[in-house]
């Protein structure tokens, strides 16, 4: 069995804990190897290495840093098929989606490499003569990057590419469900020429590795994607670090009575059951106009019945397993709650062999029911019927989250009203709730995060500080706000 190492200061080393954990293929339970169970002293070493590398990296011109990012892009491209296979084996989603995951990483490295020749600040006039004002972007310092297992290449890329282009160095903790993908990712960075200490990797649990990163006195920024509970823990424990949180969603698709129903069904199936529902942008609620509810449900269920479950490596399969045992238990728990609260089970509801779970639909749910409010992160869609557009907006906004959203309608008025009224970071018109493109900002409102955005130009803000510069060439001590002092 392959025993892996952590990566600190440019060297693959053993964890000082001496302990290991295993990662398993969720489709068949086979072990993918042993991984070091990192601890606080590994994190301390990683932080020291990251600071040691910081002066050199942060002072390298950004266009030169970008050359390395372009090489990462090229290597991801060359190895796309094989990396996708690694993703599918480790977290279960089907190969086509895993290739999409790698493609997203390719795109973001390309986009952020391009930022190496931008990283814009701005200039603006001074209120005083012979004085020049501008802003610059400067790096933050050492960043802790903590990522989930559902996009094991795209999400580390969303964070590490902008962190690097801005001149930061990184301590990276991948999810303990996908340590192998994390290692493959770092191997590729090293091959591309990322200097020693610029990216360090510590594998292990949230408690043993995540918490020491979050609380570390010498880490200046944290970028995290994952559960709301962990997000809250970070907000409470990171102190005055610059923190970016991308937490969950309870995303809704509104289907109006004038929608193209076949298109809406396509969107609901893909959004609800792609990645086995394990996306923060999953369409876990469908808010359907009563006039078309029955038609929609008939077509929706017919499509779901055709979904083939199995190993994501099999090209005929549509839906893979859930990631682990506790994910299965969580889905089972919510299905039980849905039934108890009186939502109507239209299909599915049962655990199958191993970590597979039937695609499940609840209907005639009320907006306040638990299955209409809480993130399940599995193949469960809750249908909530509404009588008009106003009620649809009320329902879609009735949750604590605000990540993605969608409306299917042929009315331009409804489309634009939805853009205006839906409380979410992302709104799709006549498309599903997933499918973010890397040159646009990604993130949510309300309890989906703390207001930061990833990807796009806004993605640079999370990983840089703004420095304000005043240059006075008047030869006098000029004072702003027109103050006269000591001059009489
Ligand atoms: C996530 O689930 O954490 O738009 C991110 C999407 C993907 C990213 C999802 N590109 O669904």
Short mmCIF file of C-alpha atoms and ligand atoms in Angstrom, two decimals:
data_model
loop_
_atom_site.label_atom_id
_atom_site.label_comp_id
_atom_site.label_asym_id
_atom_site.label_seq_id
_atom_site.Cartn_x
_atom_site.Cartn_y
_atom_site.Cartn_z
CA UNK A 1 0.00 0.00 0.00
CA UNK A 2 1.24 3.47 -0.91
CA UNK A 3 2.26 5.49 2.18
CA UNK A 4 2.28 9.19 1.45
CA UNK A 5 4.04 12.17 2.97
CA UNK A 6 3.36 15.79 3.73
CA UNK A 7 5.21 18.57 1.90
CA UNK A 8 7.10 21.20 3.86
CA UNK A 9 9.74 23.66 2.64
CA UNK A 10 10.10 21.82 -0.67
CA UNK A 11 10.54 18.36 0.88
CA UNK A 12 8.24 15.35 1.23
CA UNK A 13 8.51 14.38 4.89
CA UNK A 14 6.72 12.25 7.49
CA UNK A 15 4.29 13.80 9.94
CA UNK A 16 5.74 14.28 13.40
CA UNK A 17 2.66 12.47 14.75
CA UNK A 18 3.84 9.19 13.23
CA UNK A 19 0.16 8.38 12.71
CA UNK A 20 -1.67 7.76 9.45
CA UNK A 21 -5.21 7.54 8.13
CA UNK A 22 -6.61 5.92 4.99
CA UNK A 23 -8.58 7.29 2.06
CA UNK A 24 -11.15 5.00 0.43
CA UNK A 25 -12.81 4.75 -2.96
CA UNK A 26 -16.48 5.36 -2.05
CA UNK A 27 -17.70 3.23 -4.98
CA UNK A 28 -16.13 0.02 -3.69
CA UNK A 29 -14.55 0.70 -0.31
CA UNK A 30 -11.00 -0.04 -1.52
CA UNK A 31 -8.17 1.82 0.19
CA UNK A 32 -6.23 4.36 -1.86
CA UNK A 33 -3.33 4.44 0.56
CA UNK A 34 -2.15 5.68 3.92
CA UNK A 35 -1.77 9.39 4.58
CA UNK A 36 0.02 11.23 7.36
CA UNK A 37 -2.19 12.43 10.19
CA UNK A 38 -0.66 15.87 10.53
CA UNK A 39 -0.62 17.82 13.79
CA UNK A 40 0.18 21.21 15.28
CA UNK A 41 3.91 20.78 15.05
CA UNK A 42 3.62 19.95 11.31
CA UNK A 43 1.55 23.09 10.87
CA UNK A 44 4.18 25.11 12.77
CA UNK A 45 6.89 23.76 10.47
CA UNK A 46 4.79 24.53 7.41
CA UNK A 47 4.15 28.09 8.58
CA UNK A 48 7.86 28.62 9.21
CA UNK A 49 8.71 27.31 5.75
CA UNK A 50 6.05 29.53 4.18
CA UNK A 51 7.48 32.64 5.89
CA UNK A 52 10.98 31.68 4.86
CA UNK A 53 9.87 31.56 1.23
CA UNK A 54 7.77 34.72 1.48
CA UNK A 55 10.37 37.47 0.85
CA UNK A 56 11.60 35.80 -2.33
CA UNK A 57 8.16 34.99 -3.69
CA UNK A 58 6.43 38.23 -2.79
CA UNK A 59 9.25 40.23 -4.38
CA UNK A 60 9.28 38.21 -7.60
CA UNK A 61 7.54 40.37 -10.25
CA UNK A 62 3.95 39.23 -10.68
CA UNK A 63 4.37 38.55 -14.45
CA UNK A 64 7.22 36.22 -13.54
CA UNK A 65 5.09 34.45 -10.93
CA UNK A 66 2.48 34.15 -13.67
CA UNK A 67 4.85 32.11 -15.86
CA UNK A 68 4.73 29.35 -13.24
CA UNK A 69 0.93 29.54 -13.11
CA UNK A 70 0.77 29.14 -16.89
CA UNK A 71 2.94 26.04 -16.55
CA UNK A 72 0.56 24.68 -13.89
CA UNK A 73 -2.25 25.19 -16.40
CA UNK A 74 -0.30 23.28 -19.06
CA UNK A 75 0.45 20.39 -16.74
CA UNK A 76 -3.18 20.17 -15.64
CA UNK A 77 -4.16 20.04 -19.32
CA UNK A 78 -1.65 17.33 -20.12
CA UNK A 79 -2.74 15.21 -17.18
CA UNK A 80 -6.46 15.96 -17.27
CA UNK A 81 -7.71 12.42 -17.91
CA UNK A 82 -5.53 10.81 -15.31
CA UNK A 83 -6.26 13.46 -12.66
CA UNK A 84 -9.99 13.11 -13.34
CA UNK A 85 -9.68 9.40 -12.68
CA UNK A 86 -8.00 10.16 -9.38
CA UNK A 87 -10.90 12.46 -8.42
CA UNK A 88 -13.53 9.88 -9.32
CA UNK A 89 -11.70 7.15 -7.42
CA UNK A 90 -11.34 9.25 -4.33
CA UNK A 91 -14.69 11.07 -4.03
CA UNK A 92 -17.01 9.20 -6.38
CA UNK A 93 -18.44 11.65 -8.92
CA UNK A 94 -18.66 10.52 -12.54
CA UNK A 95 -15.64 10.94 -14.83
CA UNK A 96 -17.20 13.61 -17.04
CA UNK A 97 -17.75 15.78 -13.95
CA UNK A 98 -14.27 15.05 -12.65
CA UNK A 99 -12.87 16.21 -15.99
CA UNK A 100 -14.94 19.36 -15.52
CA UNK A 101 -13.37 19.76 -12.09
CA UNK A 102 -9.86 19.64 -13.60
CA UNK A 103 -10.99 21.96 -16.42
CA UNK A 104 -12.12 24.50 -13.85
CA UNK A 105 -8.66 24.33 -12.28
CA UNK A 106 -7.09 24.81 -15.74
CA UNK A 107 -9.32 27.83 -16.37
CA UNK A 108 -8.60 29.48 -13.05
CA UNK A 109 -4.83 29.04 -13.34
CA UNK A 110 -4.99 30.60 -16.80
CA UNK A 111 -7.19 33.47 -15.59
CA UNK A 112 -5.09 34.21 -12.51
CA UNK A 113 -1.84 33.93 -14.50
CA UNK A 114 -3.28 36.69 -16.71
CA UNK A 115 -3.83 38.75 -13.56
CA UNK A 116 -0.04 38.77 -13.21
CA UNK A 117 -0.03 41.54 -15.83
CA UNK A 118 -2.96 43.41 -14.25
CA UNK A 119 -3.35 43.32 -10.46
CA UNK A 120 -4.80 46.77 -10.89
CA UNK A 121 -4.92 49.45 -8.28
CA UNK A 122 -6.28 52.86 -9.20
CA UNK A 123 -5.24 56.47 -9.38
CA UNK A 124 -7.38 59.41 -8.37
CA UNK A 125 -6.82 63.18 -8.06
CA UNK A 126 -5.67 64.68 -4.78
CA UNK A 127 -7.54 67.53 -3.12
CA UNK A 128 -4.20 69.35 -2.93
CA UNK A 129 -1.95 70.66 -5.70
CA UNK A 130 1.27 68.87 -6.64
CA UNK A 131 0.21 65.69 -4.96
CA UNK A 132 -0.40 62.26 -6.51
CA UNK A 133 -2.67 59.50 -5.10
CA UNK A 134 -2.88 55.84 -5.99
CA UNK A 135 -3.63 52.41 -4.61
CA UNK A 136 -1.51 49.29 -4.97
CA UNK A 137 -2.19 45.65 -4.30
CA UNK A 138 0.20 44.00 -1.88
CA UNK A 139 0.27 40.40 -0.64
CA UNK A 140 -1.23 39.47 2.72
CA UNK A 141 1.49 37.06 3.90
CA UNK A 142 1.05 33.39 4.71
CA UNK A 143 -2.39 32.01 3.85
CA UNK A 144 -4.08 28.93 5.29
CA UNK A 145 -6.11 27.24 2.55
CA UNK A 146 -8.66 24.66 3.72
CA UNK A 147 -10.69 22.92 1.03
CA UNK A 148 -13.51 20.35 0.76
CA UNK A 149 -13.64 17.04 -1.09
CA UNK A 150 -16.40 17.75 -3.65
CA UNK A 151 -14.19 19.72 -6.06
CA UNK A 152 -10.75 18.44 -5.05
CA UNK A 153 -8.93 20.24 -7.89
CA UNK A 154 -11.14 23.21 -8.76
CA UNK A 155 -11.47 24.58 -5.23
CA UNK A 156 -7.80 24.41 -4.22
CA UNK A 157 -7.12 26.06 -7.60
CA UNK A 158 -9.69 28.82 -6.94
CA UNK A 159 -7.74 29.69 -3.81
CA UNK A 160 -4.11 28.81 -4.46
CA UNK A 161 -3.89 30.41 -7.94
CA UNK A 162 -4.97 33.90 -6.75
CA UNK A 163 -3.00 33.49 -3.49
CA UNK A 164 0.16 32.85 -5.52
CA UNK A 165 -0.33 35.51 -8.15
CA UNK A 166 -0.80 38.09 -5.39
CA UNK A 167 2.52 37.03 -3.85
CA UNK A 168 1.35 35.09 -0.79
CA UNK A 169 2.73 31.78 0.39
CA UNK A 170 0.44 28.96 1.44
CA UNK A 171 -0.20 26.22 3.97
CA UNK A 172 -2.70 23.91 2.31
CA UNK A 173 -4.92 21.38 4.06
CA UNK A 174 -7.05 19.33 1.67
CA UNK A 175 -10.13 17.50 2.97
CA UNK A 176 -9.31 14.28 4.78
CA UNK A 177 -11.66 12.57 2.28
CA UNK A 178 -9.42 13.56 -0.65
CA UNK A 179 -5.79 13.64 0.53
CA UNK A 180 -4.57 11.84 -2.59
CA UNK A 181 -6.00 14.55 -4.88
CA UNK A 182 -4.37 17.16 -2.64
CA UNK A 183 -1.00 15.44 -3.02
CA UNK A 184 -1.39 15.11 -6.79
CA UNK A 185 -2.21 18.80 -7.00
CA UNK A 186 0.87 19.81 -5.01
CA UNK A 187 3.11 17.44 -7.01
CA UNK A 188 2.00 19.28 -10.11
CA UNK A 189 2.71 22.70 -8.58
CA UNK A 190 6.21 21.51 -7.73
CA UNK A 191 6.75 20.19 -11.25
CA UNK A 192 5.65 23.55 -12.63
CA UNK A 193 8.40 25.27 -10.64
CA UNK A 194 6.65 26.67 -7.56
CA UNK A 195 9.67 27.34 -5.32
CA UNK A 196 10.31 25.47 -2.08
CA UNK A 197 8.18 26.70 0.83
CA UNK A 198 5.75 28.69 -1.34
CA UNK A 199 3.09 25.98 -1.07
CA UNK A 200 3.19 23.53 1.84
CA UNK A 201 0.80 20.65 2.34
CA UNK A 202 -0.35 19.10 5.61
CA UNK A 203 -2.88 16.27 5.40
CA UNK A 204 -5.08 15.25 8.30
CA UNK A 205 -8.24 16.00 10.19
CA UNK A 206 -9.93 19.31 10.85
CA UNK A 207 -9.24 18.96 14.56
CA UNK A 208 -5.53 18.12 14.28
CA UNK A 209 -4.56 20.24 11.27
CA UNK A 210 -7.43 22.65 10.51
CA UNK A 211 -7.69 24.11 14.02
CA UNK A 212 -3.96 24.83 14.41
CA UNK A 213 -4.06 26.61 11.02
CA UNK A 214 -7.15 28.61 11.98
CA UNK A 215 -5.71 29.69 15.33
CA UNK A 216 -2.10 30.14 14.18
CA UNK A 217 -0.56 33.44 15.25
CA UNK A 218 1.69 33.64 12.21
CA UNK A 219 -0.92 32.96 9.57
CA UNK A 220 -2.47 36.16 8.22
CA UNK A 221 -5.26 34.87 5.99
CA UNK A 222 -7.63 31.90 5.87
CA UNK A 223 -9.56 30.81 2.82
CA UNK A 224 -12.11 28.10 3.51
CA UNK A 225 -14.86 26.32 1.58
CA UNK A 226 -17.01 23.86 3.51
CA UNK A 227 -19.79 23.54 6.03
CA UNK A 228 -21.51 26.39 7.82
CA UNK A 229 -20.57 24.99 11.22
CA UNK A 230 -16.89 24.95 10.40
CA UNK A 231 -17.27 28.42 8.88
CA UNK A 232 -18.68 29.70 12.16
CA UNK A 233 -15.87 28.03 14.08
CA UNK A 234 -13.37 29.82 11.84
CA UNK A 235 -15.13 33.16 12.28
CA UNK A 236 -14.91 32.70 16.04
CA UNK A 237 -11.36 31.37 16.23
CA UNK A 238 -9.32 33.04 13.50
CA UNK A 239 -8.94 36.29 15.41
CA UNK A 240 -8.00 39.22 13.21
CA UNK A 241 -6.93 37.24 10.15
CA UNK A 242 -8.27 38.12 6.72
CA UNK A 243 -10.89 35.41 6.35
CA UNK A 244 -12.74 34.22 3.24
CA UNK A 245 -15.61 31.80 3.87
CA UNK A 246 -17.60 29.96 1.24
CA UNK A 247 -20.23 27.95 3.06
CA UNK A 248 -23.34 26.09 2.06
CA UNK A 249 -26.47 26.68 0.11
CA UNK A 250 -30.12 25.69 -0.08
CA UNK A 251 -30.44 26.77 -3.65
CA UNK A 252 -33.80 26.99 -5.34
CA UNK A 253 -35.01 26.75 -8.92
CA UNK A 254 -38.24 28.64 -9.61
CA UNK A 255 -40.35 27.08 -12.36
CA UNK A 256 -42.99 29.55 -13.57
CA UNK A 257 -46.17 28.58 -15.43
CA UNK A 258 -44.71 30.04 -18.65
CA UNK A 259 -41.45 28.05 -18.41
CA UNK A 260 -40.12 25.67 -21.02
CA UNK A 261 -40.85 22.63 -18.84
CA UNK A 262 -38.45 20.25 -20.57
CA UNK A 263 -35.65 22.73 -20.10
CA UNK A 264 -36.63 23.25 -16.46
CA UNK A 265 -36.62 19.47 -15.92
CA UNK A 266 -33.13 19.25 -17.45
CA UNK A 267 -31.98 21.99 -15.09
CA UNK A 268 -33.57 20.42 -12.03
CA UNK A 269 -32.15 16.94 -12.74
CA UNK A 270 -28.62 18.24 -13.36
CA UNK A 271 -28.71 20.68 -10.45
CA UNK A 272 -30.29 18.21 -8.04
CA UNK A 273 -28.45 14.99 -8.81
CA UNK A 274 -25.18 15.97 -10.52
CA UNK A 275 -22.29 15.18 -8.16
CA UNK A 276 -24.93 13.14 -6.28
CA UNK A 277 -26.30 16.44 -4.95
CA UNK A 278 -22.99 17.12 -3.17
CA UNK A 279 -22.38 20.65 -4.35
CA UNK A 280 -22.81 23.89 -2.47
CA UNK A 281 -24.62 25.08 -5.61
CA UNK A 282 -26.92 22.02 -5.83
CA UNK A 283 -30.56 22.72 -6.72
CA UNK A 284 -32.04 21.16 -3.60
CA UNK A 285 -35.37 22.99 -3.88
CA UNK A 286 -37.73 23.34 -6.82
CA UNK A 287 -40.32 26.06 -6.35
CA UNK A 288 -42.94 25.29 -8.94
CA UNK A 289 -46.07 27.17 -10.05
CA UNK A 290 -49.15 25.12 -9.14
CA UNK A 291 -50.48 25.34 -12.69
CA UNK A 292 -47.57 23.31 -14.03
CA UNK A 293 -46.71 21.30 -10.91
CA UNK A 294 -48.22 17.99 -12.04
CA UNK A 295 -46.68 18.18 -15.54
CA UNK A 296 -43.33 19.16 -14.15
CA UNK A 297 -43.35 16.35 -11.59
CA UNK A 298 -44.31 13.74 -14.17
CA UNK A 299 -41.46 14.68 -16.48
CA UNK A 300 -39.02 15.14 -13.58
CA UNK A 301 -39.70 11.71 -12.08
CA UNK A 302 -39.57 10.03 -15.50
CA UNK A 303 -36.09 11.49 -16.03
CA UNK A 304 -34.91 10.55 -12.55
CA UNK A 305 -36.03 6.93 -13.05
CA UNK A 306 -33.63 6.77 -16.01
CA UNK A 307 -30.59 7.90 -14.00
CA UNK A 308 -28.08 5.08 -13.71
CA UNK A 309 -26.26 4.66 -10.41
CA UNK A 310 -22.86 3.08 -10.07
CA UNK A 311 -19.13 3.63 -10.09
CA UNK A 312 -18.25 6.99 -11.60
CA UNK A 313 -15.52 5.25 -13.62
CA UNK A 314 -18.20 3.53 -15.72
CA UNK A 315 -19.07 5.88 -18.58
CA UNK A 316 -22.71 4.70 -18.61
CA UNK A 317 -23.26 5.86 -15.02
CA UNK A 318 -24.94 9.22 -14.22
CA UNK A 319 -24.85 9.27 -10.42
CA UNK A 320 -22.02 8.01 -8.22
CA UNK A 321 -21.97 7.11 -4.53
CA UNK A 322 -22.02 9.52 -1.61
CA UNK A 323 -18.60 10.37 -0.31
CA UNK A 324 -18.61 8.46 2.99
CA UNK A 325 -20.66 6.70 5.64
CA UNK A 326 -21.56 9.84 7.56
CA UNK A 327 -22.89 11.45 4.36
CA UNK A 328 -25.19 8.44 3.92
CA UNK A 329 -26.34 8.71 7.53
CA UNK A 330 -27.04 12.41 7.11
CA UNK A 331 -29.16 11.83 3.98
CA UNK A 332 -31.04 9.02 5.73
CA UNK A 333 -31.69 11.23 8.72
CA UNK A 334 -33.15 14.01 6.54
CA UNK A 335 -35.31 11.60 4.55
CA UNK A 336 -36.74 10.39 7.87
CA UNK A 337 -37.39 13.97 9.00
CA UNK A 338 -39.05 14.83 5.66
CA UNK A 339 -41.45 11.91 6.00
CA UNK A 340 -42.23 12.76 9.61
CA UNK A 341 -42.92 16.40 8.79
CA UNK A 342 -45.39 15.27 6.12
CA UNK A 343 -43.61 16.02 2.85
CA UNK A 344 -44.81 13.61 0.13
CA UNK A 345 -42.17 11.15 -1.05
CA UNK A 346 -42.44 11.08 -4.86
CA UNK A 347 -39.50 8.77 -5.50
CA UNK A 348 -36.43 7.24 -3.90
CA UNK A 349 -35.84 7.51 -0.16
CA UNK A 350 -33.82 4.34 0.28
CA UNK A 351 -30.21 3.59 0.97
CA UNK A 352 -28.79 1.04 -1.47
CA UNK A 353 -25.71 -1.17 -1.19
CA UNK A 354 -22.48 0.48 -0.07
CA UNK A 355 -22.58 4.28 -0.15
CA UNK A 356 -25.27 4.56 -2.82
CA UNK A 357 -28.56 6.31 -2.19
CA UNK A 358 -31.62 6.48 -4.44
CA UNK A 359 -32.29 9.87 -6.04
CA UNK A 360 -35.06 11.17 -3.82
CA UNK A 361 -37.82 13.74 -4.35
CA UNK A 362 -40.17 15.19 -1.76
CA UNK A 363 -43.19 17.11 -3.01
CA UNK A 364 -45.95 19.34 -1.66
CA UNK A 365 -43.52 20.59 0.95
CA UNK A 366 -44.04 23.80 2.89
CA UNK A 367 -41.31 26.41 2.93
CA UNK A 368 -40.60 26.04 6.67
CA UNK A 369 -40.09 22.26 6.67
CA UNK A 370 -36.62 21.04 7.61
CA UNK A 371 -36.09 19.44 4.17
CA UNK A 372 -36.94 22.82 2.63
CA UNK A 373 -34.55 24.72 4.91
CA UNK A 374 -31.42 22.73 5.70
CA UNK A 375 -28.58 21.72 3.43
CA UNK A 376 -28.69 17.94 2.96
CA UNK A 377 -25.70 17.65 0.58
CA UNK A 378 -27.04 14.53 -1.08
CA UNK A 379 -29.44 13.37 -3.82
CA UNK A 380 -32.59 14.87 -2.30
CA UNK A 381 -34.77 17.50 -3.99
CA UNK A 382 -37.72 19.15 -2.25
CA UNK A 383 -40.56 20.52 -4.37
CA UNK A 384 -42.53 23.44 -2.96
CA UNK A 385 -45.64 24.47 -4.93
CA UNK A 386 -46.56 28.18 -5.11
CA UNK A 387 -49.50 30.08 -6.53
CA UNK A 388 -47.70 33.05 -8.10
CA UNK A 389 -44.42 34.88 -8.68
CA UNK A 390 -44.63 36.78 -5.41
CA UNK A 391 -44.95 33.63 -3.38
CA UNK A 392 -42.10 32.05 -5.36
CA UNK A 393 -39.80 34.91 -4.36
CA UNK A 394 -40.96 34.70 -0.75
CA UNK A 395 -40.18 30.97 -0.68
CA UNK A 396 -36.83 31.17 -2.44
CA UNK A 397 -35.70 33.84 0.06
CA UNK A 398 -37.04 31.98 3.11
CA UNK A 399 -33.76 30.18 3.88
CA UNK A 400 -30.67 31.29 5.84
CA UNK A 401 -28.43 30.69 2.86
CA UNK A 402 -28.01 32.76 -0.30
CA UNK A 403 -25.58 31.18 -2.72
CA UNK A 404 -27.11 30.25 -6.07
CA UNK A 405 -30.61 30.50 -7.53
CA UNK A 406 -32.45 30.09 -10.80
CA UNK A 407 -35.70 30.86 -12.55
CA UNK A 408 -37.22 29.21 -15.60
CA UNK A 409 -39.63 31.61 -17.31
CA UNK A 410 -40.30 33.01 -20.76
CA UNK A 411 -41.31 36.37 -19.28
CA UNK A 412 -38.62 39.01 -19.44
CA UNK A 413 -40.38 40.90 -16.64
CA UNK A 414 -40.29 37.93 -14.29
CA UNK A 415 -36.66 37.27 -15.21
CA UNK A 416 -35.55 40.80 -14.36
CA UNK A 417 -37.72 40.98 -11.25
CA UNK A 418 -36.13 37.73 -10.10
CA UNK A 419 -32.63 39.15 -10.64
CA UNK A 420 -33.63 42.09 -8.48
CA UNK A 421 -35.54 40.28 -5.72
CA UNK A 422 -33.74 36.99 -5.14
CA UNK A 423 -31.33 37.20 -2.20
CA UNK A 424 -28.40 35.21 -3.58
CA UNK A 425 -24.87 35.79 -4.80
CA UNK A 426 -25.68 34.08 -8.11
CA UNK A 427 -28.89 34.02 -10.18
CA UNK A 428 -29.28 31.99 -13.35
CA UNK A 429 -32.06 32.67 -15.86
CA UNK A 430 -33.28 29.57 -17.73
CA UNK A 431 -30.38 27.48 -16.52
CA UNK A 432 -29.57 25.34 -13.49
CA UNK A 433 -28.01 26.57 -10.24
CA UNK A 434 -24.54 25.21 -10.98
CA UNK A 435 -21.95 25.93 -13.62
CA UNK A 436 -19.91 28.87 -12.38
CA UNK A 437 -17.36 30.26 -14.86
CA UNK A 438 -14.02 31.27 -13.41
CA UNK A 439 -13.84 34.81 -14.75
CA UNK A 440 -16.97 35.79 -12.82
CA UNK A 441 -17.13 36.19 -9.05
CA UNK A 442 -18.51 33.29 -7.04
CA UNK A 443 -19.99 33.57 -3.57
CA UNK A 444 -23.12 34.11 -1.57
CA UNK A 445 -25.05 36.39 0.74
CA UNK A 446 -26.59 35.77 4.17
CA UNK A 447 -25.17 32.70 5.95
CA UNK A 448 -23.43 31.39 2.85
CA UNK A 449 -20.32 33.25 3.83
CA UNK A 450 -18.80 36.46 5.07
CA UNK A 451 -19.18 38.48 1.90
CA UNK A 452 -15.97 37.57 0.10
CA UNK A 453 -16.02 36.44 -3.51
CA UNK A 454 -13.80 33.91 -5.22
CA UNK A 455 -12.70 33.77 -8.86
CA UNK A 456 -13.02 36.68 -11.27
CA UNK A 457 -11.47 40.06 -10.55
CA UNK A 458 -13.13 40.08 -7.13
CA UNK A 459 -11.24 36.88 -6.31
CA UNK A 460 -8.09 38.98 -6.10
CA UNK A 461 -9.48 41.03 -3.20
CA UNK A 462 -9.53 38.05 -0.84
CA UNK A 463 -5.82 37.44 -1.37
CA UNK A 464 -4.40 40.95 -1.44
CA UNK A 465 -4.34 44.03 0.73
CA UNK A 466 -4.82 47.50 -0.66
CA UNK A 467 -2.05 49.96 0.03
CA UNK A 468 -2.85 53.65 -0.37
CA UNK A 469 0.01 55.86 -1.53
CA UNK A 470 0.27 59.68 -1.40
CA UNK A 471 3.17 61.33 -3.23
CA UNK A 472 3.62 65.02 -2.43
CA UNK A 473 5.94 66.89 -4.79
CA UNK A 474 4.99 70.44 -3.67
CA UNK A 475 8.01 70.87 -1.43
CA UNK A 476 5.73 72.07 1.39
CA UNK A 477 4.02 70.17 4.20
CA UNK A 478 0.50 70.25 2.75
CA UNK A 479 -2.35 69.22 5.04
CA UNK A 480 -5.53 67.60 3.82
CA UNK A 481 -8.97 68.85 4.89
CA UNK A 482 -7.71 72.42 4.46
CA UNK A 483 -6.29 72.52 7.99
CA UNK A 484 -4.28 75.54 9.02
CA UNK A 485 -2.10 74.70 11.98
CA UNK A 486 0.98 76.29 13.48
CA UNK A 487 1.13 78.74 10.62
CA UNK A 488 -0.14 81.94 12.24
C1 LIG B 1 -18.97 24.03 -4.69
O1 LIG B 1 -19.86 23.20 -4.76
O2 LIG B 1 -18.35 24.18 -3.62
O3 LIG B 1 -20.82 26.22 -10.11
C2 LIG B 1 -18.48 24.86 -5.83
C3 LIG B 1 -20.57 25.13 -9.64
C4 LIG B 1 -19.13 24.67 -9.57
C5 LIG B 1 -18.50 25.08 -8.27
C6 LIG B 1 -19.25 24.62 -7.09
N1 LIG B 1 -18.41 25.19 -10.67
O4 LIG B 1 -21.42 24.39 -9.23
#
